[in-house]
Structure formats: C-alpha cells, structure tokens
Amino acid sequence: MPPEERFVPRFAAEPPQELLPYGRWAERLSSEFLAACLRLEGELGDPGEIVWFPDRTWNGRSYVPATCRTSAGIELYGLVSFAPAVDDGQEPDHFEATADWTEETADANPEWTIDLCEEVVGGWRGEGSNVAAMTVVWGTPLVDGAAVATAELAGLTVDQCLLVENRFTLVAPDDYRGDTLDVALFSGRGAELARESLYADEADDEDDEDSEDDAA
C-alpha cells in the first residue's frame, strides 16, 4: 500500500460501550449536567427532559453528550465526562460536565437535515506543528432511514457510529491544515441520505457578506 496522503488520527475513540443512560446511572449523569447548566448566565427557563446520546471514550475519558429543551424554548447542550471503571466492581470517577445553550433549534430551521452539537475536548499534534481539534460531535437525523453517521475530513472518513435510538456520537479531528469536518448520514445499505458541515452557519454568513459587498 502507498503512504497515506493525509496523516490524521482515524477511529481514535472506542465505539459506544453502554446502553443509553437510564435509572440510577442517568440520575448521576443528570445531576452533573444540570449543575453545569446552573452555571450558565441568562434567562434560560426551566430544563425539561434530558436526551442522552451514545458514549464514546477517548484519551482515557468517557464522554456522554446531552441536550435538553427549556421552558423558554432554549436548547441546553453539553458533555458529562468521567474516568471509566477499569476493573470489575470499580465505579467511574473524576466526573466533569460542561454546558452551553443556543436559540438555534431544529424547529426553527426546517432546512436542516441533521441536528448537530459539538465540543472540542483536546488536541492532536500532527506534522509541521499543525494541531487538530479533537471534537465530540453528537446529533440526530432529521431525515428518515439513517443507520450510520460518519465524520469526514477532506473526504477521508475519520470516525463513524451506528445510530442508537436515532442518535449518534462521533469523536474526530477537526480544523486541521485548513480542513474542517463534515457529518454524513447513510442508510443500512450505504446510500448517503444527508450531509452537514460543522461550519455551515459561518459559510452562510460569509456568502451573505460577499453578496452585500458585490451589491455595494
């Protein structure tokens, strides 16, 4: 085989190892996530039911993403992470949680094909002092028939996840050597159903600015 043109980490995270959180485990994760939400500023409303996404483990920590709609129509989102148990009988420990919020929801954007959230959790140092932002990406399809989600960097698949209850979590290098991530959805037969860039909103803003400059 010839050398790889792009030397980047691929499939760096473990695939999901557990069922979606429920029972006492969900209660523990909820307490961590809601505590992080309480540190947010603004009139965000009361949180509703938390939606959990598949776990992924990378660099010695497990990440469980979450989203939650509030009474004010705001969406809270974030990660609960912990050091996973290594031996039988051992409990996960060293819990941490992050949270943020957005007014941009799928309900208000009918043109979306995937509802995405993301958070950078570390870096990967590559060639020529370039650093990739190792990013957890989670979401739900807004199209029917999706079975697998993939993360692609410059056309190279760098992670994938089978959907669990119509939800997925990816861990992939982003923003590396000028390349950024796309998330794609595929059917069980491998047909591409949808594709979104993590930077779609920024690209749209730049296009709007260019149009205004041309008009001027």
mmCIF file of N, CA, C and O in Angstrom, residues 48-150:
data_model
loop_
_atom_site.group_PDB
_atom_site.id
_atom_site.type_symbol
_atom_site.label_atom_id
_atom_site.label_comp_id
_atom_site.label_asym_id
_atom_site.label_seq_id
_atom_site.Cartn_x
_atom_site.Cartn_y
_atom_site.Cartn_z
ATOM 1 N N GLY A 48 -36.163 20.785 30.786
ATOM 2 C CA GLY A 48 -37.087 19.675 30.644
ATOM 3 C C GLY A 48 -36.337 18.359 30.680
ATOM 4 O O GLY A 48 -35.292 18.231 31.321
ATOM 5 N N GLU A 49 -36.854 17.390 29.956
ATOM 6 C CA GLU A 49 -36.248 16.058 29.946
ATOM 7 C C GLU A 49 -34.908 16.077 29.208
ATOM 8 O O GLU A 49 -34.783 16.661 28.135
ATOM 9 N N ILE A 50 -33.923 15.414 29.787
ATOM 10 C CA ILE A 50 -32.597 15.334 29.176
ATOM 11 C C ILE A 50 -32.578 14.193 28.165
ATOM 12 O O ILE A 50 -33.037 13.086 28.445
ATOM 13 N N VAL A 51 -32.037 14.485 26.989
ATOM 14 C CA VAL A 51 -31.860 13.473 25.947
ATOM 15 C C VAL A 51 -30.388 13.082 25.937
ATOM 16 O O VAL A 51 -29.515 13.932 25.733
ATOM 17 N N TRP A 52 -30.105 11.794 26.133
ATOM 18 C CA TRP A 52 -28.730 11.296 26.176
ATOM 19 C C TRP A 52 -28.338 10.679 24.841
ATOM 20 O O TRP A 52 -29.178 10.161 24.112
ATOM 21 N N PHE A 53 -27.048 10.721 24.560
ATOM 22 C CA PHE A 53 -26.505 10.213 23.309
ATOM 23 C C PHE A 53 -25.471 9.130 23.608
ATOM 24 O O PHE A 53 -24.997 9.010 24.740
ATOM 25 N N PRO A 54 -25.098 8.332 22.604
ATOM 26 C CA PRO A 54 -24.151 7.233 22.849
ATOM 27 C C PRO A 54 -22.831 7.712 23.447
ATOM 28 O O PRO A 54 -22.330 8.791 23.118
ATOM 29 N N ASP A 55 -22.272 6.901 24.336
ATOM 30 C CA ASP A 55 -20.991 7.219 24.956
ATOM 31 C C ASP A 55 -19.850 6.964 23.981
ATOM 32 O O ASP A 55 -19.917 6.071 23.146
ATOM 33 N N ARG A 56 -18.790 7.741 24.105
ATOM 34 C CA ARG A 56 -17.545 7.477 23.379
ATOM 35 C C ARG A 56 -16.388 7.723 24.342
ATOM 36 O O ARG A 56 -16.433 8.647 25.157
ATOM 37 N N THR A 57 -15.348 6.906 24.240
ATOM 38 C CA THR A 57 -14.193 7.017 25.118
ATOM 39 C C THR A 57 -12.949 7.336 24.297
ATOM 40 O O THR A 57 -12.642 6.644 23.318
ATOM 41 N N TRP A 58 -12.248 8.390 24.723
ATOM 42 C CA TRP A 58 -11.023 8.819 24.032
ATOM 43 C C TRP A 58 -10.058 9.397 25.057
ATOM 44 O O TRP A 58 -10.460 10.112 25.982
ATOM 45 N N ASN A 59 -8.795 9.049 24.922
ATOM 46 C CA ASN A 59 -7.727 9.618 25.743
ATOM 47 C C ASN A 59 -8.001 9.420 27.235
ATOM 48 O O ASN A 59 -7.737 10.298 28.054
ATOM 49 N N GLY A 60 -8.546 8.250 27.574
ATOM 50 C CA GLY A 60 -8.723 7.907 28.974
ATOM 51 C C GLY A 60 -9.969 8.442 29.642
ATOM 52 O O GLY A 60 -10.148 8.257 30.857
ATOM 53 N N ARG A 61 -10.854 9.104 28.870
ATOM 54 C CA ARG A 61 -12.097 9.608 29.451
ATOM 55 C C ARG A 61 -13.273 9.188 28.570
ATOM 56 O O ARG A 61 -13.161 9.131 27.335
ATOM 57 N N SER A 62 -14.392 8.909 29.217
ATOM 58 C CA SER A 62 -15.634 8.610 28.510
ATOM 59 C C SER A 62 -16.492 9.869 28.482
ATOM 60 O O SER A 62 -16.586 10.597 29.486
ATOM 61 N N TYR A 63 -17.116 10.107 27.337
ATOM 62 C CA TYR A 63 -17.952 11.291 27.137
ATOM 63 C C TYR A 63 -19.372 10.847 26.818
ATOM 64 O O TYR A 63 -19.586 10.020 25.915
ATOM 65 N N VAL A 64 -20.345 11.410 27.548
ATOM 66 C CA VAL A 64 -21.750 11.148 27.290
ATOM 67 C C VAL A 64 -22.416 12.497 26.983
ATOM 68 O O VAL A 64 -22.590 13.328 27.880
ATOM 69 N N PRO A 65 -22.775 12.749 25.735
ATOM 70 C CA PRO A 65 -23.402 14.026 25.382
ATOM 71 C C PRO A 65 -24.861 14.076 25.804
ATOM 72 O O PRO A 65 -25.530 13.046 25.968
ATOM 73 N N ALA A 66 -25.350 15.301 25.949
ATOM 74 C CA ALA A 66 -26.736 15.510 26.348
ATOM 75 C C ALA A 66 -27.288 16.769 25.700
ATOM 76 O O ALA A 66 -26.543 17.714 25.412
ATOM 77 N N THR A 67 -28.601 16.787 25.487
ATOM 78 C CA THR A 67 -29.317 18.004 25.128
ATOM 79 C C THR A 67 -30.571 18.077 25.976
ATOM 80 O O THR A 67 -31.057 17.064 26.496
ATOM 81 N N CYS A 68 -31.097 19.286 26.089
ATOM 82 C CA CYS A 68 -32.269 19.476 26.939
ATOM 83 C C CYS A 68 -32.962 20.768 26.512
ATOM 84 O O CYS A 68 -32.325 21.820 26.435
ATOM 85 N N ARG A 69 -34.241 20.706 26.217
ATOM 86 C CA ARG A 69 -35.020 21.891 25.879
ATOM 87 C C ARG A 69 -35.592 22.502 27.162
ATOM 88 O O ARG A 69 -36.020 21.776 28.067
ATOM 89 N N THR A 70 -35.607 23.828 27.250
ATOM 90 C CA THR A 70 -36.114 24.506 28.435
ATOM 91 C C THR A 70 -37.504 25.078 28.180
ATOM 92 O O THR A 70 -37.988 25.128 27.042
ATOM 93 N N SER A 71 -38.117 25.570 29.251
ATOM 94 C CA SER A 71 -39.449 26.159 29.153
ATOM 95 C C SER A 71 -39.444 27.443 28.336
ATOM 96 O O SER A 71 -40.499 27.894 27.872
ATOM 97 N N ALA A 72 -38.275 28.042 28.134
ATOM 98 C CA ALA A 72 -38.157 29.259 27.330
ATOM 99 C C ALA A 72 -37.851 28.956 25.864
ATOM 100 O O ALA A 72 -37.624 29.883 25.077
ATOM 101 N N GLY A 73 -37.825 27.671 25.487
ATOM 102 C CA GLY A 73 -37.528 27.307 24.108
ATOM 103 C C GLY A 73 -36.056 27.291 23.776
ATOM 104 O O GLY A 73 -35.675 27.129 22.611
ATOM 105 N N ILE A 74 -35.213 27.447 24.783
ATOM 106 C CA ILE A 74 -33.758 27.381 24.613
ATOM 107 C C ILE A 74 -33.327 25.917 24.642
ATOM 108 O O ILE A 74 -33.912 25.093 25.335
ATOM 109 N N GLU A 75 -32.283 25.583 23.871
ATOM 110 C CA GLU A 75 -31.714 24.243 23.960
ATOM 111 C C GLU A 75 -30.404 24.294 24.726
ATOM 112 O O GLU A 75 -29.477 25.008 24.356
ATOM 113 N N LEU A 76 -30.352 23.531 25.811
ATOM 114 C CA LEU A 76 -29.110 23.318 26.548
ATOM 115 C C LEU A 76 -28.394 22.113 25.972
ATOM 116 O O LEU A 76 -29.033 21.144 25.573
ATOM 117 N N TYR A 77 -27.068 22.165 25.911
ATOM 118 C CA TYR A 77 -26.318 21.018 25.412
ATOM 119 C C TYR A 77 -24.950 20.978 26.074
ATOM 120 O O TYR A 77 -24.436 22.003 26.535
ATOM 121 N N GLY A 78 -24.384 19.779 26.150
ATOM 122 C CA GLY A 78 -23.071 19.657 26.763
ATOM 123 C C GLY A 78 -22.641 18.216 26.916
ATOM 124 O O GLY A 78 -23.262 17.297 26.381
ATOM 125 N N LEU A 79 -21.560 18.038 27.673
ATOM 126 C CA LEU A 79 -20.958 16.721 27.864
ATOM 127 C C LEU A 79 -20.785 16.432 29.346
ATOM 128 O O LEU A 79 -20.388 17.310 30.116
ATOM 129 N N VAL A 80 -21.056 15.194 29.725
ATOM 130 C CA VAL A 80 -20.633 14.685 31.022
ATOM 131 C C VAL A 80 -19.510 13.689 30.742
ATOM 132 O O VAL A 80 -19.681 12.760 29.947
ATOM 133 N N SER A 81 -18.369 13.901 31.365
ATOM 134 C CA SER A 81 -17.233 13.002 31.149
ATOM 135 C C SER A 81 -16.754 12.451 32.478
ATOM 136 O O SER A 81 -16.998 13.026 33.544
ATOM 137 N N PHE A 82 -16.047 11.322 32.399
ATOM 138 C CA PHE A 82 -15.566 10.657 33.605
ATOM 139 C C PHE A 82 -14.471 9.671 33.228
ATOM 140 O O PHE A 82 -14.319 9.298 32.054
ATOM 141 N N ALA A 83 -13.718 9.274 34.235
ATOM 142 C CA ALA A 83 -12.733 8.206 34.054
ATOM 143 C C ALA A 83 -13.465 6.877 34.194
ATOM 144 O O ALA A 83 -14.042 6.609 35.253
ATOM 145 N N PRO A 84 -13.488 6.062 33.154
ATOM 146 C CA PRO A 84 -14.272 4.825 33.222
ATOM 147 C C PRO A 84 -13.651 3.801 34.170
ATOM 148 O O PRO A 84 -12.451 3.840 34.450
ATOM 149 N N ALA A 85 -14.501 2.904 34.663
ATOM 150 C CA ALA A 85 -14.018 1.831 35.520
ATOM 151 C C ALA A 85 -13.106 0.905 34.724
ATOM 152 O O ALA A 85 -13.409 0.543 33.587
ATOM 153 N N VAL A 86 -11.988 0.524 35.330
ATOM 154 C CA VAL A 86 -11.024 -0.354 34.670
ATOM 155 C C VAL A 86 -11.251 -1.811 35.070
ATOM 156 O O VAL A 86 -11.180 -2.715 34.237
ATOM 157 N N ASP A 87 -11.569 -2.035 36.325
ATOM 158 C CA ASP A 87 -11.749 -3.392 36.850
ATOM 159 C C ASP A 87 -13.198 -3.611 37.261
ATOM 160 O O ASP A 87 -13.940 -2.660 37.566
ATOM 161 N N ASP A 88 -13.620 -4.863 37.284
ATOM 162 C CA ASP A 88 -14.954 -5.215 37.769
ATOM 163 C C ASP A 88 -15.106 -4.771 39.216
ATOM 164 O O ASP A 88 -14.210 -4.958 40.042
ATOM 165 N N GLY A 89 -16.264 -4.196 39.507
ATOM 166 C CA GLY A 89 -16.515 -3.721 40.856
ATOM 167 C C GLY A 89 -16.078 -2.298 41.099
ATOM 168 O O GLY A 89 -16.446 -1.679 42.099
ATOM 169 N N GLN A 90 -15.274 -1.750 40.197
ATOM 170 C CA GLN A 90 -14.837 -0.364 40.319
ATOM 171 C C GLN A 90 -15.897 0.561 39.741
ATOM 172 O O GLN A 90 -16.576 0.220 38.765
ATOM 173 N N GLU A 91 -16.056 1.749 40.313
ATOM 174 C CA GLU A 91 -17.027 2.728 39.845
ATOM 175 C C GLU A 91 -16.327 3.810 39.029
ATOM 176 O O GLU A 91 -15.171 4.155 39.304
ATOM 177 N N PRO A 92 -17.001 4.360 38.006
ATOM 178 C CA PRO A 92 -16.441 5.521 37.309
ATOM 179 C C PRO A 92 -16.209 6.664 38.288
ATOM 180 O O PRO A 92 -16.939 6.814 39.280
ATOM 181 N N ASP A 93 -15.189 7.482 38.023
ATOM 182 C CA ASP A 93 -14.925 8.602 38.925
ATOM 183 C C ASP A 93 -14.376 9.784 38.146
ATOM 184 O O ASP A 93 -14.322 9.757 36.912
ATOM 185 N N HIS A 94 -13.998 10.824 38.872
ATOM 186 C CA HIS A 94 -13.467 12.058 38.285
ATOM 187 C C HIS A 94 -14.440 12.640 37.255
ATOM 188 O O HIS A 94 -14.084 12.896 36.099
ATOM 189 N N PHE A 95 -15.665 12.848 37.705
ATOM 190 C CA PHE A 95 -16.707 13.391 36.832
ATOM 191 C C PHE A 95 -16.457 14.875 36.555
ATOM 192 O O PHE A 95 -16.044 15.629 37.427
ATOM 193 N N GLU A 96 -16.743 15.261 35.317
ATOM 194 C CA GLU A 96 -16.744 16.665 34.920
ATOM 195 C C GLU A 96 -17.912 16.868 33.965
ATOM 196 O O GLU A 96 -18.338 15.929 33.283
ATOM 197 N N ALA A 97 -18.444 18.081 33.903
ATOM 198 C CA ALA A 97 -19.548 18.371 32.984
ATOM 199 C C ALA A 97 -19.395 19.775 32.426
ATOM 200 O O ALA A 97 -18.916 20.690 33.102
ATOM 201 N N THR A 98 -19.788 19.936 31.179
ATOM 202 C CA THR A 98 -19.814 21.231 30.529
ATOM 203 C C THR A 98 -21.214 21.457 29.974
ATOM 204 O O THR A 98 -21.955 20.505 29.690
ATOM 205 N N ALA A 99 -21.575 22.711 29.810
ATOM 206 C CA ALA A 99 -22.893 23.033 29.261
ATOM 207 C C ALA A 99 -22.837 24.368 28.544
ATOM 208 O O ALA A 99 -22.050 25.256 28.886
ATOM 209 N N ASP A 100 -23.689 24.495 27.551
ATOM 210 C CA ASP A 100 -23.857 25.747 26.820
ATOM 211 C C ASP A 100 -25.306 25.796 26.367
ATOM 212 O O ASP A 100 -26.082 24.871 26.624
ATOM 213 N N TRP A 101 -25.689 26.857 25.675
ATOM 214 C CA TRP A 101 -27.072 26.960 25.228
ATOM 215 C C TRP A 101 -27.140 27.644 23.865
ATOM 216 O O TRP A 101 -26.220 28.332 23.438
ATOM 217 N N THR A 102 -28.246 27.428 23.171
ATOM 218 C CA THR A 102 -28.461 28.042 21.868
ATOM 219 C C THR A 102 -29.934 28.287 21.638
ATOM 220 O O THR A 102 -30.789 27.551 22.149
ATOM 221 N N GLU A 103 -30.214 29.325 20.883
ATOM 222 C CA GLU A 103 -31.580 29.605 20.443
ATOM 223 C C GLU A 103 -31.862 28.983 19.080
ATOM 224 O O GLU A 103 -33.014 28.951 18.638
ATOM 225 N N GLU A 104 -30.790 28.493 18.416
ATOM 226 C CA GLU A 104 -30.946 27.885 17.096
ATOM 227 C C GLU A 104 -31.343 26.421 17.261
ATOM 228 O O GLU A 104 -30.508 25.581 17.592
ATOM 229 N N THR A 105 -32.596 26.124 17.060
ATOM 230 C CA THR A 105 -33.104 24.768 17.216
ATOM 231 C C THR A 105 -33.579 24.221 15.880
ATOM 232 O O THR A 105 -33.813 24.974 14.923
ATOM 233 N N ALA A 106 -33.743 22.906 15.818
ATOM 234 C CA ALA A 106 -34.219 22.277 14.586
ATOM 235 C C ALA A 106 -35.619 22.751 14.224
ATOM 236 O O ALA A 106 -35.952 22.880 13.036
ATOM 237 N N ASP A 107 -36.437 23.028 15.227
ATOM 238 C CA ASP A 107 -37.799 23.506 14.958
ATOM 239 C C ASP A 107 -37.794 24.812 14.174
ATOM 240 O O ASP A 107 -38.680 25.053 13.349
ATOM 241 N N ALA A 108 -36.812 25.658 14.447
ATOM 242 C CA ALA A 108 -36.741 26.966 13.799
ATOM 243 C C ALA A 108 -35.962 26.933 12.488
ATOM 244 O O ALA A 108 -35.856 27.968 11.807
ATOM 245 N N ASN A 109 -35.418 25.778 12.116
ATOM 246 C CA ASN A 109 -34.604 25.660 10.904
ATOM 247 C C ASN A 109 -35.026 24.434 10.100
ATOM 248 O O ASN A 109 -34.339 23.400 10.098
ATOM 249 N N PRO A 110 -36.157 24.507 9.421
ATOM 250 C CA PRO A 110 -36.669 23.333 8.699
ATOM 251 C C PRO A 110 -35.770 22.860 7.562
ATOM 252 O O PRO A 110 -35.944 21.737 7.073
ATOM 253 N N GLU A 111 -34.787 23.668 7.153
ATOM 254 C CA GLU A 111 -33.881 23.263 6.080
ATOM 255 C C GLU A 111 -32.783 22.321 6.578
ATOM 256 O O GLU A 111 -32.100 21.685 5.772
ATOM 257 N N TRP A 112 -32.601 22.203 7.885
ATOM 258 C CA TRP A 112 -31.583 21.302 8.408
ATOM 259 C C TRP A 112 -31.921 19.855 8.073
ATOM 260 O O TRP A 112 -33.078 19.453 8.072
ATOM 261 N N THR A 113 -30.878 19.076 7.814
ATOM 262 C CA THR A 113 -31.048 17.625 7.629
ATOM 263 C C THR A 113 -30.472 16.824 8.784
ATOM 264 O O THR A 113 -30.779 15.643 8.945
ATOM 265 N N ILE A 114 -29.609 17.472 9.589
ATOM 266 C CA ILE A 114 -29.043 16.848 10.789
ATOM 267 C C ILE A 114 -29.006 17.917 11.874
ATOM 268 O O ILE A 114 -28.593 19.049 11.620
ATOM 269 N N ASP A 115 -29.432 17.565 13.064
ATOM 270 C CA ASP A 115 -29.357 18.466 14.209
ATOM 271 C C ASP A 115 -28.072 18.141 14.957
ATOM 272 O O ASP A 115 -27.945 17.059 15.549
ATOM 273 N N LEU A 116 -27.096 19.068 14.955
ATOM 274 C CA LEU A 116 -25.750 18.786 15.443
ATOM 275 C C LEU A 116 -25.365 19.671 16.623
ATOM 276 O O LEU A 116 -25.750 20.843 16.692
ATOM 277 N N CYS A 117 -24.564 19.097 17.522
ATOM 278 C CA CYS A 117 -23.858 19.838 18.565
ATOM 279 C C CYS A 117 -22.410 19.364 18.549
ATOM 280 O O CYS A 117 -22.125 18.244 18.116
ATOM 281 N N GLU A 118 -21.504 20.206 19.023
ATOM 282 C CA GLU A 118 -20.111 19.781 19.075
ATOM 283 C C GLU A 118 -19.371 20.496 20.191
ATOM 284 O O GLU A 118 -19.765 21.585 20.616
ATOM 285 N N GLU A 119 -18.291 19.851 20.630
ATOM 286 C CA GLU A 119 -17.430 20.454 21.653
ATOM 287 C C GLU A 119 -16.024 19.890 21.493
ATOM 288 O O GLU A 119 -15.838 18.674 21.365
ATOM 289 N N VAL A 120 -15.038 20.772 21.503
ATOM 290 C CA VAL A 120 -13.633 20.360 21.433
ATOM 291 C C VAL A 120 -13.203 19.843 22.803
ATOM 292 O O VAL A 120 -13.437 20.497 23.831
ATOM 293 N N VAL A 121 -12.570 18.670 22.822
ATOM 294 C CA VAL A 121 -12.163 18.054 24.094
ATOM 295 C C VAL A 121 -10.653 17.847 24.194
ATOM 296 O O VAL A 121 -10.160 17.341 25.210
ATOM 297 N N GLY A 122 -9.907 18.221 23.169
ATOM 298 C CA GLY A 122 -8.458 18.048 23.227
ATOM 299 C C GLY A 122 -7.826 18.376 21.894
ATOM 300 O O GLY A 122 -8.489 18.858 20.968
ATOM 301 N N GLY A 123 -6.545 18.103 21.791
ATOM 302 C CA GLY A 123 -5.824 18.365 20.559
ATOM 303 C C GLY A 123 -4.951 17.189 20.165
ATOM 304 O O GLY A 123 -4.623 16.325 20.991
ATOM 305 N N TRP A 124 -4.611 17.146 18.887
ATOM 306 C CA TRP A 124 -3.708 16.122 18.360
ATOM 307 C C TRP A 124 -2.656 16.838 17.524
ATOM 308 O O TRP A 124 -2.989 17.524 16.551
ATOM 309 N N ARG A 125 -1.392 16.693 17.927
ATOM 310 C CA ARG A 125 -0.310 17.387 17.240
ATOM 311 C C ARG A 125 0.156 16.573 16.041
ATOM 312 O O ARG A 125 0.567 15.424 16.177
ATOM 313 N N GLY A 126 0.082 17.177 14.889
ATOM 314 C CA GLY A 126 0.454 16.498 13.662
ATOM 315 C C GLY A 126 1.730 17.050 13.058
ATOM 316 O O GLY A 126 2.586 17.615 13.748
ATOM 317 N N GLU A 127 1.842 16.898 11.755
ATOM 318 C CA GLU A 127 3.042 17.310 11.039
ATOM 319 C C GLU A 127 3.148 18.828 10.954
ATOM 320 O O GLU A 127 2.144 19.527 10.862
ATOM 321 N N GLY A 128 4.391 19.313 10.962
ATOM 322 C CA GLY A 128 4.628 20.730 10.749
ATOM 323 C C GLY A 128 3.981 21.630 11.776
ATOM 324 O O GLY A 128 3.537 22.740 11.458
ATOM 325 N N SER A 129 3.891 21.162 13.028
ATOM 326 C CA SER A 129 3.312 21.938 14.129
ATOM 327 C C SER A 129 1.824 22.193 13.965
ATOM 328 O O SER A 129 1.246 23.018 14.685
ATOM 329 N N ASN A 130 1.172 21.506 13.023
ATOM 330 C CA ASN A 130 -0.273 21.633 12.889
ATOM 331 C C ASN A 130 -0.962 20.844 14.008
ATOM 332 O O ASN A 130 -0.505 19.765 14.394
ATOM 333 N N VAL A 131 -2.052 21.375 14.513
ATOM 334 C CA VAL A 131 -2.800 20.742 15.599
ATOM 335 C C VAL A 131 -4.252 20.566 15.178
ATOM 336 O O VAL A 131 -4.893 21.518 14.709
ATOM 337 N N ALA A 132 -4.757 19.347 15.312
ATOM 338 C CA ALA A 132 -6.172 19.065 15.047
ATOM 339 C C ALA A 132 -6.961 19.219 16.333
ATOM 340 O O ALA A 132 -6.493 18.827 17.406
ATOM 341 N N ALA A 133 -8.134 19.794 16.227
ATOM 342 C CA ALA A 133 -9.032 19.924 17.375
ATOM 343 C C ALA A 133 -9.858 18.652 17.486
ATOM 344 O O ALA A 133 -10.744 18.405 16.668
ATOM 345 N N MET A 134 -9.549 17.820 18.484
ATOM 346 C CA MET A 134 -10.315 16.601 18.684
ATOM 347 C C MET A 134 -11.685 16.981 19.243
ATOM 348 O O MET A 134 -11.793 17.578 20.314
ATOM 349 N N THR A 135 -12.721 16.639 18.489
ATOM 350 C CA THR A 135 -14.048 17.189 18.723
ATOM 351 C C THR A 135 -15.079 16.084 18.882
ATOM 352 O O THR A 135 -15.119 15.149 18.070
ATOM 353 N N VAL A 136 -15.899 16.200 19.930
ATOM 354 C CA VAL A 136 -17.055 15.325 20.078
ATOM 355 C C VAL A 136 -18.222 15.976 19.335
ATOM 356 O O VAL A 136 -18.544 17.150 19.572
ATOM 357 N N VAL A 137 -18.821 15.226 18.431
ATOM 358 C CA VAL A 137 -19.960 15.708 17.648
ATOM 359 C C VAL A 137 -21.126 14.760 17.897
ATOM 360 O O VAL A 137 -20.968 13.548 17.753
ATOM 361 N N TRP A 138 -22.270 15.305 18.268
ATOM 362 C CA TRP A 138 -23.422 14.437 18.511
ATOM 363 C C TRP A 138 -24.675 15.056 17.885
ATOM 364 O O TRP A 138 -24.743 16.263 17.671
ATOM 365 N N GLY A 139 -25.648 14.190 17.586
ATOM 366 C CA GLY A 139 -26.838 14.729 16.955
ATOM 367 C C GLY A 139 -27.872 13.683 16.620
ATOM 368 O O GLY A 139 -27.737 12.498 16.959
ATOM 369 N N THR A 140 -28.891 14.161 15.909
ATOM 370 C CA THR A 140 -29.994 13.315 15.471
ATOM 371 C C THR A 140 -30.296 13.608 14.010
ATOM 372 O O THR A 140 -30.230 14.759 13.575
ATOM 373 N N PRO A 141 -30.645 12.588 13.233
ATOM 374 C CA PRO A 141 -31.046 12.808 11.851
ATOM 375 C C PRO A 141 -32.400 13.518 11.793
ATOM 376 O O PRO A 141 -33.277 13.284 12.636
ATOM 377 N N LEU A 142 -32.560 14.351 10.794
ATOM 378 C CA LEU A 142 -33.849 14.970 10.510
ATOM 379 C C LEU A 142 -34.397 14.449 9.191
ATOM 380 O O LEU A 142 -35.279 15.065 8.587
ATOM 381 N N VAL A 143 -33.847 13.314 8.752
ATOM 382 C CA VAL A 143 -34.332 12.592 7.576
ATOM 383 C C VAL A 143 -34.590 11.153 8.014
ATOM 384 O O VAL A 143 -34.066 10.690 9.022
ATOM 385 N N ASP A 144 -35.402 10.457 7.241
ATOM 386 C CA ASP A 144 -35.751 9.077 7.587
ATOM 387 C C ASP A 144 -34.725 8.084 7.045
ATOM 388 O O ASP A 144 -34.068 8.339 6.030
ATOM 389 N N GLY A 145 -34.608 6.955 7.719
ATOM 390 C CA GLY A 145 -33.842 5.828 7.187
ATOM 391 C C GLY A 145 -32.380 5.786 7.526
ATOM 392 O O GLY A 145 -31.651 4.898 7.070
ATOM 393 N N ALA A 146 -31.882 6.717 8.363
ATOM 394 C CA ALA A 146 -30.451 6.739 8.680
ATOM 395 C C ALA A 146 -30.087 5.606 9.628
ATOM 396 O O ALA A 146 -30.811 5.309 10.577
ATOM 397 N N ALA A 147 -28.943 4.975 9.361
ATOM 398 C CA ALA A 147 -28.457 3.877 10.205
ATOM 399 C C ALA A 147 -27.051 4.127 10.735
ATOM 400 O O ALA A 147 -26.691 3.611 11.791
ATOM 401 N N VAL A 148 -26.246 4.903 9.998
ATOM 402 C CA VAL A 148 -24.849 5.139 10.367
ATOM 403 C C VAL A 148 -24.517 6.609 10.137
ATOM 404 O O VAL A 148 -24.931 7.198 9.130
ATOM 405 N N ALA A 149 -23.764 7.189 11.069
ATOM 406 C CA ALA A 149 -23.237 8.541 10.890
ATOM 407 C C ALA A 149 -21.725 8.465 10.753
ATOM 408 O O ALA A 149 -21.069 7.649 11.411
ATOM 409 N N THR A 150 -21.169 9.299 9.883
ATOM 410 C CA THR A 150 -19.720 9.350 9.717
ATOM 411 C C THR A 150 -19.229 10.784 9.858
ATOM 412 O O THR A 150 -19.966 11.741 9.611
#
